[in-house]
Short mmCIF file of C-alpha atoms and ligand atoms in Angstrom, two decimals:
data_model
loop_
_atom_site.label_atom_id
_atom_site.label_comp_id
_atom_site.label_asym_id
_atom_site.label_seq_id
_atom_site.Cartn_x
_atom_site.Cartn_y
_atom_site.Cartn_z
CA UNK A 300 -6.68 18.28 11.08
CA UNK A 301 -5.44 14.53 10.38
CA UNK A 302 -3.16 12.77 13.04
CA UNK A 303 -1.80 10.76 10.30
CA UNK A 304 1.03 12.65 8.71
CA UNK A 305 1.29 12.78 5.26
CA UNK A 306 3.14 14.57 2.46
CA UNK A 307 1.29 14.94 -0.68
CA UNK A 308 3.00 14.09 -3.90
CA UNK A 309 1.02 15.47 -6.51
CA UNK A 310 -2.90 15.05 -7.30
CA UNK A 311 -3.70 11.90 -5.49
CA UNK A 312 -5.73 13.78 -2.62
CA UNK A 313 -7.93 15.43 -5.15
CA UNK A 314 -8.12 12.48 -7.28
CA UNK A 315 -9.04 10.14 -4.32
CA UNK A 316 -11.39 12.86 -3.01
CA UNK A 317 -13.42 12.64 -6.76
CA UNK A 318 -13.55 9.35 -6.60
CA UNK A 319 -14.91 9.14 -3.17
CA UNK A 320 -17.64 11.49 -4.53
CA UNK A 321 -18.19 9.40 -7.48
CA UNK A 322 -18.00 6.28 -5.60
CA UNK A 323 -15.59 4.45 -7.95
CA UNK A 324 -12.89 2.18 -6.62
CA UNK A 325 -9.24 3.24 -6.63
CA UNK A 326 -6.00 1.22 -7.53
CA UNK A 327 -3.08 2.72 -5.86
CA UNK A 328 0.56 1.12 -7.67
CA UNK A 329 4.08 2.10 -6.81
CA UNK A 330 6.92 0.60 -5.32
CA UNK A 331 7.05 -1.08 -1.58
CA UNK A 332 7.19 1.68 1.12
CA UNK A 333 6.59 4.77 -0.88
CA UNK A 334 3.51 5.84 1.15
CA UNK A 335 0.30 3.93 -0.43
CA UNK A 336 -0.56 2.65 3.12
CA UNK A 337 0.11 5.97 4.82
CA UNK A 338 -2.02 7.62 2.28
CA UNK A 339 -5.20 5.64 2.49
CA UNK A 340 -5.09 6.17 6.21
CA UNK A 341 -4.63 9.99 5.89
CA UNK A 342 -7.76 9.64 3.47
CA UNK A 343 -9.48 8.01 5.90
CA UNK A 344 -9.08 10.65 8.26
CA UNK A 345 -9.74 13.42 5.84
CA UNK A 346 -12.95 11.83 4.87
CA UNK A 347 -13.85 10.54 8.19
CA UNK A 348 -14.22 7.08 7.18
CA UNK A 349 -12.78 3.83 8.87
CA UNK A 350 -10.03 1.89 6.91
CA UNK A 351 -10.31 -1.72 6.92
CA UNK A 352 -6.95 -3.29 5.70
CA UNK A 353 -6.78 -6.58 4.03
CA UNK A 354 -3.26 -8.13 3.49
CA UNK A 355 -3.56 -10.28 0.24
CA UNK A 356 -1.70 -13.48 -0.26
CA UNK A 357 -2.43 -16.42 -2.60
CA UNK A 358 -3.98 -18.56 0.07
CA UNK A 359 -6.77 -15.76 0.70
CA UNK A 360 -10.06 -17.74 -0.46
CA UNK A 361 -13.44 -15.52 -1.05
CA UNK A 362 -14.43 -16.79 2.46
CA UNK A 363 -11.94 -15.21 3.96
CA UNK A 364 -13.21 -11.58 2.43
CA UNK A 365 -16.63 -12.32 2.96
CA UNK A 366 -17.06 -14.56 5.83
CA UNK A 367 -18.39 -18.15 7.06
CA UNK A 368 -20.18 -20.15 9.09
CA UNK A 369 -18.47 -21.07 12.39
CA UNK A 370 -19.62 -23.23 15.19
CA UNK A 371 -19.82 -21.11 18.32
CA UNK A 372 -21.32 -22.69 21.37
CA UNK A 373 -23.11 -25.46 19.66
CA UNK A 374 -24.51 -23.09 17.23
CA UNK A 375 -23.68 -22.73 13.63
CA UNK A 376 -23.45 -18.93 13.17
CA UNK A 377 -22.63 -16.52 10.49
CA UNK A 378 -19.32 -14.64 10.90
CA UNK A 379 -18.77 -11.28 8.34
CA UNK A 380 -15.35 -11.44 7.12
CA UNK A 381 -13.27 -8.10 6.80
CA UNK A 382 -15.00 -7.25 3.11
CA UNK A 383 -18.30 -7.68 4.52
CA UNK A 384 -17.96 -5.51 7.67
CA UNK A 385 -16.29 -2.72 5.62
CA UNK A 386 -19.26 -2.87 3.52
CA UNK A 387 -21.91 -2.88 6.01
CA UNK A 388 -20.17 -0.07 7.85
CA UNK A 389 -19.46 2.09 4.84
CA UNK A 390 -15.91 2.03 5.44
CA UNK A 391 -12.65 2.40 3.26
CA UNK A 392 -11.61 -1.27 2.40
CA UNK A 393 -8.01 -1.20 1.38
CA UNK A 394 -6.68 -4.54 -0.15
CA UNK A 395 -2.89 -4.20 -0.09
CA UNK A 396 -1.15 -6.26 -2.52
CA UNK A 397 -4.05 -7.38 -4.35
CA UNK A 398 -2.00 -8.74 -7.09
CA UNK A 399 -1.12 -11.68 -4.67
CA UNK A 400 -4.98 -12.87 -4.37
CA UNK A 401 -6.06 -15.74 -6.61
CA UNK A 402 -8.61 -14.43 -9.48
CA UNK A 403 -11.28 -16.74 -8.09
CA UNK A 404 -11.00 -15.20 -4.52
CA UNK A 405 -11.42 -11.63 -6.42
CA UNK A 406 -14.63 -12.55 -8.14
CA UNK A 407 -16.74 -11.36 -5.22
CA UNK A 408 -15.21 -7.91 -5.90
CA UNK A 409 -17.10 -7.69 -9.18
CA UNK A 410 -20.48 -6.80 -8.21
CA UNK A 411 -19.20 -4.10 -5.95
CA UNK A 412 -17.09 -2.22 -8.07
CA UNK A 413 -19.48 -1.58 -10.71
CA UNK A 414 -22.78 0.34 -10.94
CA UNK A 415 -24.36 -2.56 -8.52
CA UNK A 416 -22.30 -1.55 -5.41
CA UNK A 417 -23.63 -4.78 -4.03
CA UNK A 418 -21.94 -7.67 -2.39
CA UNK A 419 -23.59 -11.22 -2.89
CA UNK A 420 -23.04 -13.51 0.45
CA UNK A 421 -24.34 -16.44 -1.14
CA UNK A 422 -23.71 -18.84 1.48
CA UNK A 423 -25.41 -16.53 4.18
CA UNK A 424 -28.33 -15.78 1.68
CA UNK A 425 -27.64 -12.19 2.10
CA UNK A 426 -27.57 -9.31 -0.45
CA UNK A 427 -25.44 -6.29 0.95
CA UNK A 428 -25.99 -3.05 -1.05
CA UNK A 429 -23.27 -0.65 0.10
CA UNK A 430 -23.80 2.61 1.56
CA UNK A 431 -22.37 5.70 -0.30
CA UNK A 432 -19.51 6.15 2.16
CA UNK A 433 -18.10 2.48 1.17
CA UNK A 434 -15.03 2.44 -0.90
CA UNK A 435 -12.80 -0.18 -2.45
CA UNK A 436 -9.02 0.62 -2.51
CA UNK A 437 -6.67 -1.69 -3.64
CA UNK A 438 -2.90 -1.68 -4.29
CA UNK A 439 0.18 -3.53 -5.86
CA UNK A 440 3.60 -2.83 -6.65
CA UNK A 441 3.91 -3.65 -10.33
CA UNK A 442 7.64 -4.51 -9.71
CA UNK A 443 6.58 -7.66 -8.03
CA UNK A 444 4.10 -8.77 -10.74
CA UNK A 445 5.24 -12.10 -12.22
CA UNK A 446 3.58 -13.51 -15.49
CA UNK A 447 1.63 -15.76 -13.21
CA UNK A 448 0.41 -12.91 -11.10
CA UNK A 449 -1.34 -10.52 -13.49
CA UNK A 450 -4.42 -8.59 -12.70
CA UNK A 451 -7.05 -9.03 -15.56
CA UNK A 452 -7.55 -6.21 -17.48
CA UNK A 453 -11.17 -6.47 -16.79
CA UNK A 454 -10.37 -6.05 -13.03
CA UNK A 455 -8.04 -3.27 -13.64
CA UNK A 456 -10.38 -1.12 -15.80
CA UNK A 457 -13.05 -0.95 -12.80
CA UNK A 458 -10.66 1.41 -10.96
CA UNK A 459 -9.46 4.87 -10.94
CA UNK A 460 -5.62 4.17 -10.98
CA UNK A 461 -3.11 6.41 -9.02
CA UNK A 462 0.31 6.18 -9.94
CA UNK A 463 2.65 6.34 -6.85
CA UNK A 464 6.24 6.86 -6.46
CA UNK A 465 9.02 8.33 -3.79
CA UNK A 466 8.68 12.16 -3.03
CA UNK A 467 11.10 14.27 -4.33
CA UNK A 468 14.11 14.22 -2.08
CA UNK A 469 13.59 17.62 -0.40
CA UNK A 470 10.01 16.38 0.68
CA UNK A 471 11.23 12.76 1.58
CA UNK A 472 13.85 14.33 4.10
CA UNK A 473 10.83 16.18 5.55
CA UNK A 474 9.13 12.88 6.12
CA UNK A 475 12.36 11.62 8.01
CA UNK A 476 12.50 14.87 10.20
CA UNK A 477 8.45 14.14 11.09
CA UNK A 478 8.63 10.27 11.34
CA UNK A 479 11.76 10.33 13.48
CA UNK A 480 12.59 13.78 14.97
CA UNK A 481 16.14 13.91 13.55
CA UNK A 482 17.50 17.23 11.82
CA UNK A 483 17.21 18.12 8.40
CA UNK A 484 20.49 17.89 7.38
CA UNK A 485 20.80 14.42 8.75
CA UNK A 486 17.57 13.44 7.09
CA UNK A 487 19.11 14.83 3.70
CA UNK A 488 22.32 12.93 3.74
CA UNK A 489 20.16 9.72 4.57
CA UNK A 490 17.92 10.67 1.50
CA UNK A 491 20.73 11.50 -0.48
CA UNK A 492 22.40 8.07 0.25
CA UNK A 493 19.39 6.35 -0.65
CA UNK A 494 18.77 8.46 -4.16
CA UNK A 495 22.63 7.85 -5.26
CA UNK A 496 21.36 3.73 -4.66
CA UNK A 497 18.30 4.23 -6.43
CA UNK A 498 20.05 5.94 -9.53
CA UNK A 499 22.24 2.69 -9.80
CA UNK A 500 19.18 0.43 -10.05
CA UNK A 501 19.13 0.50 -13.72
CA UNK A 502 22.74 -1.57 -13.39
CA UNK A 503 21.77 -3.72 -10.21
CA UNK A 504 17.90 -4.53 -10.78
CA UNK A 505 16.91 -4.80 -7.13
CA UNK A 506 14.14 -3.22 -5.21
CA UNK A 507 15.27 0.25 -4.50
CA UNK A 508 15.51 1.38 -0.88
CA UNK A 509 11.94 2.84 -0.03
CA UNK A 510 10.95 5.54 2.15
CA UNK A 511 10.24 2.98 4.97
CA UNK A 512 13.67 1.97 5.39
CA UNK A 513 14.75 5.44 5.43
CA UNK A 514 12.26 6.25 8.13
CA UNK A 515 13.81 3.15 9.66
CA UNK A 516 17.17 4.42 9.20
CA UNK A 517 16.42 7.78 10.95
CA UNK A 518 14.63 6.39 13.79
CA UNK A 519 17.95 4.47 14.79
CA UNK A 520 19.85 7.76 14.16
CA UNK A 521 17.68 9.43 16.76
CA UNK A 522 18.30 6.48 18.83
CA UNK A 523 22.08 7.03 18.89
CA UNK A 524 23.33 5.10 15.92
CA UNK A 525 25.72 6.57 13.48
CA UNK A 526 24.30 7.54 9.81
CA UNK A 527 26.75 5.10 8.39
CA UNK A 528 25.73 2.65 10.85
CA UNK A 529 21.97 3.04 10.37
CA UNK A 530 22.51 3.09 6.43
CA UNK A 531 24.38 -0.23 6.60
CA UNK A 532 21.74 -1.84 8.45
CA UNK A 533 18.43 -0.21 7.34
CA UNK A 534 19.45 0.66 3.78
CA UNK A 535 22.23 -1.30 2.47
CA UNK A 536 21.98 -4.71 3.88
CA UNK A 537 18.36 -5.53 2.73
CA UNK A 538 19.17 -4.85 -0.91
CA UNK A 539 21.35 -7.89 -1.79
CA UNK A 540 23.29 -11.01 -0.60
CA UNK A 541 26.04 -10.71 -2.97
CA UNK A 542 29.18 -9.35 -1.35
CA UNK A 543 30.62 -7.64 -4.40
CA UNK A 544 27.31 -5.65 -5.01
CA UNK A 545 27.35 -4.55 -1.30
CA UNK A 546 30.68 -3.33 -1.55
CA UNK A 547 29.87 -1.27 -4.57
CA UNK A 548 26.68 0.05 -2.62
CA UNK A 549 28.63 0.91 0.57
CA UNK A 550 31.04 2.82 -1.60
CA UNK A 551 27.98 5.10 -3.41
CA UNK A 552 26.36 5.24 0.07
CA UNK A 553 29.35 6.36 2.06
CA UNK A 554 29.97 9.23 -0.46
CA UNK A 555 26.65 10.42 0.58
CA UNK A 556 27.27 10.30 4.48
P1 ADP B 1220 3.55 1.24 1.08
O1 ADP B 1220 2.20 0.97 1.73
O2 ADP B 1220 3.76 1.65 -0.18
O3 ADP B 1220 4.16 -0.47 1.27
P2 ADP B 1220 3.99 2.93 3.50
O4 ADP B 1220 2.66 3.84 3.36
O5 ADP B 1220 3.68 1.84 4.42
O6 ADP B 1220 4.09 2.25 2.02
O7 ADP B 1220 4.90 3.74 4.02
C1 ADP B 1220 5.92 3.24 4.75
C2 ADP B 1220 6.38 4.64 5.88
O8 ADP B 1220 7.19 5.59 4.88
C3 ADP B 1220 5.08 4.88 6.43
O9 ADP B 1220 5.08 4.67 7.86
C4 ADP B 1220 5.49 6.44 6.74
O10 ADP B 1220 6.32 6.70 7.82
C5 ADP B 1220 6.81 6.65 5.21
N1 ADP B 1220 6.11 7.43 4.26
C6 ADP B 1220 6.20 6.89 3.02
N2 ADP B 1220 5.54 8.20 2.28
C7 ADP B 1220 5.18 9.04 3.17
C8 ADP B 1220 4.73 10.16 2.96
N3 ADP B 1220 4.26 10.70 1.61
N4 ADP B 1220 4.18 10.83 4.07
C9 ADP B 1220 4.27 10.78 5.30
N5 ADP B 1220 5.11 9.59 5.10
C10 ADP B 1220 5.52 8.69 4.41
#
């Protein structure tokens, strides 16, 4: 039984297990806060594998991933980076927001994501073949993608791509109950509030409120905040700095609470 509570949202658990069996990498796409990280942590427990998480950013170098020589106590010694540690220990390596990383930093993944399943540590003169349990999982939010930050098709096609999204409202409310301990009716009201804003997303073009912000709002309610206060500070305030838009959203939100 897993300690990481995860509400499944379709066939992603089965797909992940199939990919793990066949030793192919997985790409998770979906809006921020929709459960990608939680899903990977959960699958790590289900499969009995450690998860090594790497948060990608545009300064990330291939040395940050594979490792580098460092001077320790007068000696120059090689230090494995998180990717190398994950490969050597047969863990799941989870590269979050991989679209943020530069293409040249991701080149080290090529030999790992094809039939070779091998990491070449050129500087250390070492070749590491991944054990069967090693799995590479990457994620990105397609909504953030700018024209400058596109993953190359040749890279994307190496992965089984699992598109994730928010849970249906009743199941999302159950997540709030489980994560924050509020009662189901309060959870449903918070979810309805987010749903009304998500539906208005087409008009306003902002990143819609995620399950993450709903969990935070639910935690504030559990700590004594009113639902309206919690919705204001967790769901509404992060959406926009435009007063007029916020007034419109507040009206939408308060109709649900
Ligand atoms: P992402 O990685 O997509 O940005 P996270 O996995 O960090 O999002 O999800 C944010 C939070 O939302 C989690 O910590 C968890 O509390 C909650 N959550 C989202 N989706 C689920 C789900 N399907 N099952 C359980 N909790 C979830």
